[in-house]
């Protein structure tokens, strides 16, 4: 008979949810822990009276066949739908339409509809930051949170956080700790905006190649979004690095000016604005690791950074961690 494990997963973003789904389907008892109240991680949505604004992942693409199969289920469940924005590119001196055949998907009616859907039937312990892992003599694990409470015991642990946040949790395995510590992640600033009247532009999404921004989207052009004309701007990592400690009002002022430049229109005063700093937005380069494991200890690591910073890769990394764990009883 297959042995049933009690498994802790630290991080309820796409990678953790993916691992949790696979392990639960195989009959294991899984508990997710996250420092935030809910699930989703960098696939996050800010809910406001002006509308819901996707602050992290803006959309996703699907290239791997396993991921495409999962996507079909999510679409059938009504969690995800296709988004076909009018796409532009902003180069030095010109803003031009840049259509393509790429299929792009979004959570519906908000990005977190996907994480919420994936969480159905799973156990999440929210608002619990895990500070260290205790490896017991009987090879079981305890998870110590920042209040000093120890959760467990668990037979297996999957760490599914951004690399810099995983490092302090991997002290029990020198090789996992060292490999993870090599991964650098870059910051980003996101500015969410709402306007009383729709802006006078055909742009629904724009890749930006000049200045501080690298992405602009008309959030309200995504399917199912209610409310005002809402927009999301994302800085490039270089600009974010130079503005890590700039206060939010100044970040908003500068990014609004960049927005007006990029679209070459006058931008009225927004009725809502919210700036958010991501310390660990994206990993530099791709490792192609799939997931990391110290099977003799029952410790596994996954996250988008194991394959390169995209939602699809986070899901694939979570699947890989679950597979590796189940192969080694
Ligand atoms: P995360 O989503 O970061 O999940 C990790 C979780 O761990 C978090 O919920 C965090 O709260 C929790 N955590 C961390 N430390 C602890 C701890 N000590 N204890 C408990 N919990 C902890 N991808 C795309 O495909 N398309 C896009 O358009 C796109 N745009 C993006 C825009 C931005 C601004 C950002 C930041 C990312 C974007 N991405 C995009 C990347 C995508 O969001 C990520 O690849 C994906 O969400 C990562 O999932 P993850 O599970 O690996 O990590
Ligand atoms: P994708 O295939 O739509 O885009 C990949 C890249 O190709 C884009 O970043 C863009 O540079 C270019 N591109 C695609 N279509 C284009 C078009 N029509 N015209 C001009 N350039 C085009 O999506 P994929 O590969 O799934 O990537 C996901 C997205 O997530 C990327 O845009 C990436 O920048 C973004 N991302 C953002 C992060 C952040 O912190 N802001 C973190 C991680 C990912």
Coordinates of N, CA and C and ligand atoms in Angstrom, one line a residue, residues 10-16 33-36 38 40-43 55-61 128-131 160-162 165 169 190 234 278 280-282 302-305 308-312 314, ligand 1:
X10 N 5.4 25.5 2.4 CA 5.6 26.9 2.8 C 5.5 27.8 1.6
X11 N 4.5 28.6 1.5 CA 4.3 29.4 0.3 C 3.1 28.9 -0.5
X12 N 2.0 29.8 -0.6 CA 0.8 29.4 -1.3 C 0.6 30.2 -2.6
X13 N 1.8 30.5 -3.3 CA 1.7 31.0 -4.6 C 1.5 29.9 -5.6
X14 N 1.7 30.2 -6.9 CA 1.4 29.2 -7.9 C 2.2 27.9 -7.7
X15 N 3.5 28.0 -7.3 CA 4.3 26.8 -7.2 C 3.8 25.9 -6.0
X16 N 3.5 26.6 -4.9 CA 3.0 25.8 -3.7 C 1.6 25.2 -4.0
X33 N 1.3 26.9 4.3 CA 1.5 28.0 5.2 C 1.8 29.2 4.3
X34 N 1.3 30.4 4.7 CA 1.7 31.6 4.0 C 1.7 32.8 4.9
X35 N 2.7 33.7 4.7 CA 2.8 34.8 5.6 C 1.6 35.8 5.2
X36 N 1.1 35.7 4.0 CA -0.1 36.6 3.7 C -1.4 36.0 4.2
X38 N -4.1 35.4 2.3 CA -4.6 34.4 1.4 C -3.6 33.8 0.5
X40 N -1.9 33.0 -3.5 CA -1.7 33.7 -4.8 C -0.3 34.3 -4.9
X41 N 0.3 34.7 -3.8 CA 1.6 35.3 -3.9 C 1.7 36.4 -4.9
X42 N 2.6 36.2 -5.9 CA 2.9 37.3 -6.9 C 1.8 37.3 -8.0
X43 N 0.8 36.4 -7.9 CA -0.4 36.5 -8.7 C -1.4 37.2 -7.8
X55 N -2.1 43.3 -9.6 CA -0.8 44.0 -9.2 C 0.4 43.2 -9.7
X56 N 0.3 41.9 -9.6 CA 1.5 41.1 -10.0 C 1.4 40.6 -11.4
X57 N 1.4 39.2 -11.5 CA 1.3 38.6 -12.9 C 0.1 39.3 -13.6
X58 N 0.3 39.6 -14.9 CA -0.6 40.4 -15.7 C -1.5 39.4 -16.5
X59 N -0.8 38.4 -17.0 CA -1.5 37.4 -17.9 C -0.5 36.2 -17.9
X60 N -0.9 35.1 -18.5 CA 0.1 34.0 -18.6 C -0.1 33.4 -20.0
X61 N 1.0 32.7 -20.4 CA 1.0 32.0 -21.7 C 1.2 30.5 -21.3
X128 N 1.0 33.5 8.6 CA 2.0 32.7 9.4 C 3.3 32.7 8.7
X129 N 4.2 33.5 9.1 CA 5.6 33.5 8.5 C 6.4 32.5 9.1
X130 N 6.9 31.5 8.4 CA 7.8 30.5 8.9 C 9.2 31.0 8.9
X131 N 9.8 30.9 10.1 CA 11.1 31.5 10.3 C 12.2 30.5 10.2
X160 N 8.2 26.7 -1.0 CA 7.8 27.2 -2.3 C 7.7 28.8 -2.2
X161 N 8.8 29.3 -1.8 CA 8.9 30.8 -1.7 C 10.0 31.3 -2.7
X162 N 10.0 32.7 -2.9 CA 11.1 33.2 -3.7 C 12.5 32.8 -3.1
X165 N 13.9 34.2 0.2 CA 13.1 33.8 1.4 C 13.2 32.4 1.7
X169 N 15.4 29.0 5.4 CA 14.6 27.8 5.7 C 15.4 26.5 5.4
X190 N 5.1 48.5 -9.0 CA 3.8 48.5 -9.7 C 3.0 49.7 -9.3
X234 N 4.1 48.8 -14.8 CA 5.2 48.1 -14.1 C 6.5 48.7 -14.5
X278 N 7.8 45.4 -5.1 CA 8.1 44.0 -5.0 C 9.6 43.8 -4.8
X280 N 11.2 41.0 -4.5 CA 11.6 39.8 -5.3 C 10.7 39.5 -6.4
X281 N 10.7 40.4 -7.4 CA 9.7 40.3 -8.5 C 10.0 39.2 -9.4
X282 N 11.3 39.1 -9.9 CA 11.7 38.2 -10.9 C 13.1 37.7 -10.7
X302 N 10.8 24.5 -4.5 CA 10.3 24.8 -5.8 C 9.9 26.3 -5.9
X303 N 9.6 26.8 -7.1 CA 9.3 28.2 -7.2 C 9.6 28.6 -8.7
X304 N 9.1 29.7 -9.1 CA 9.3 30.1 -10.5 C 10.8 30.2 -10.9
X305 N 11.6 30.6 -9.9 CA 13.0 30.9 -10.1 C 13.8 29.6 -10.4
X308 N 12.6 29.9 -14.3 CA 12.5 31.2 -15.0 C 11.1 31.9 -14.7
X309 N 11.2 33.2 -14.4 CA 10.0 33.9 -13.8 C 8.7 34.0 -14.6
X310 N 8.0 33.0 -14.7 CA 6.6 33.0 -15.4 C 5.7 32.1 -14.6
X311 N 4.4 32.5 -14.6 CA 3.4 31.6 -13.9 C 3.5 30.2 -14.3
X312 N 3.6 29.9 -15.6 CA 3.7 28.5 -16.1 C 4.8 27.8 -15.4
X314 N 6.3 28.5 -12.6 CA 6.0 28.2 -11.1 C 5.2 27.0 -11.0
Ligands
LIG1 P1 5.2 33.5 -5.2 O1 4.0 33.8 -5.9 O2 6.1 34.6 -4.8 O3 4.7 32.7 -3.9 C1 5.5 32.5 -2.7 C2 4.6 32.6 -1.5 O4 5.4 32.4 -0.4 C3 4.1 34.0 -1.3 O5 2.6 33.9 -1.2 C4 4.7 34.5 0.0 O6 3.8 35.3 0.8 C5 5.0 33.2 0.7 N1 6.2 33.3 1.6 C6 7.4 33.7 1.4 N2 8.2 33.6 2.5 C7 7.4 32.9 3.4 C8 7.7 32.5 4.8 N3 8.9 32.6 5.4 N4 6.6 31.9 5.4 C9 5.4 31.8 4.9 N5 5.1 32.2 3.6 C10 6.1 32.7 2.9 N6 4.4 35.9 -14.8 C11 3.7 35.7 -15.9 O7 3.7 34.5 -16.4 N7 3.1 36.7 -16.6 C12 3.2 38.0 -16.2 O8 2.6 38.9 -16.8 C13 3.9 38.3 -15.0 N8 4.0 39.5 -14.5 C14 4.5 39.7 -13.3 C15 4.5 41.0 -12.8 C16 5.0 41.3 -11.5 C17 5.0 42.7 -10.9 C18 5.6 40.2 -10.8 C19 6.1 40.5 -9.4 C20 5.6 38.9 -11.3 C21 5.1 38.7 -12.6 N9 5.1 37.4 -13.1 C22 4.5 37.2 -14.3 C23 5.8 36.3 -12.4 C24 4.7 35.4 -11.7 O9 3.9 36.3 -10.9 C25 5.5 34.4 -10.9 O10 6.3 33.6 -11.7 C26 4.7 33.5 -10.0 O11 3.5 34.1 -9.5 C27 5.6 32.9 -8.9 O12 4.9 32.0 -8.2 P2 5.7 31.2 -7.0 O13 4.7 30.3 -6.3 O14 6.9 30.7 -7.4 O15 6.1 32.4 -5.9

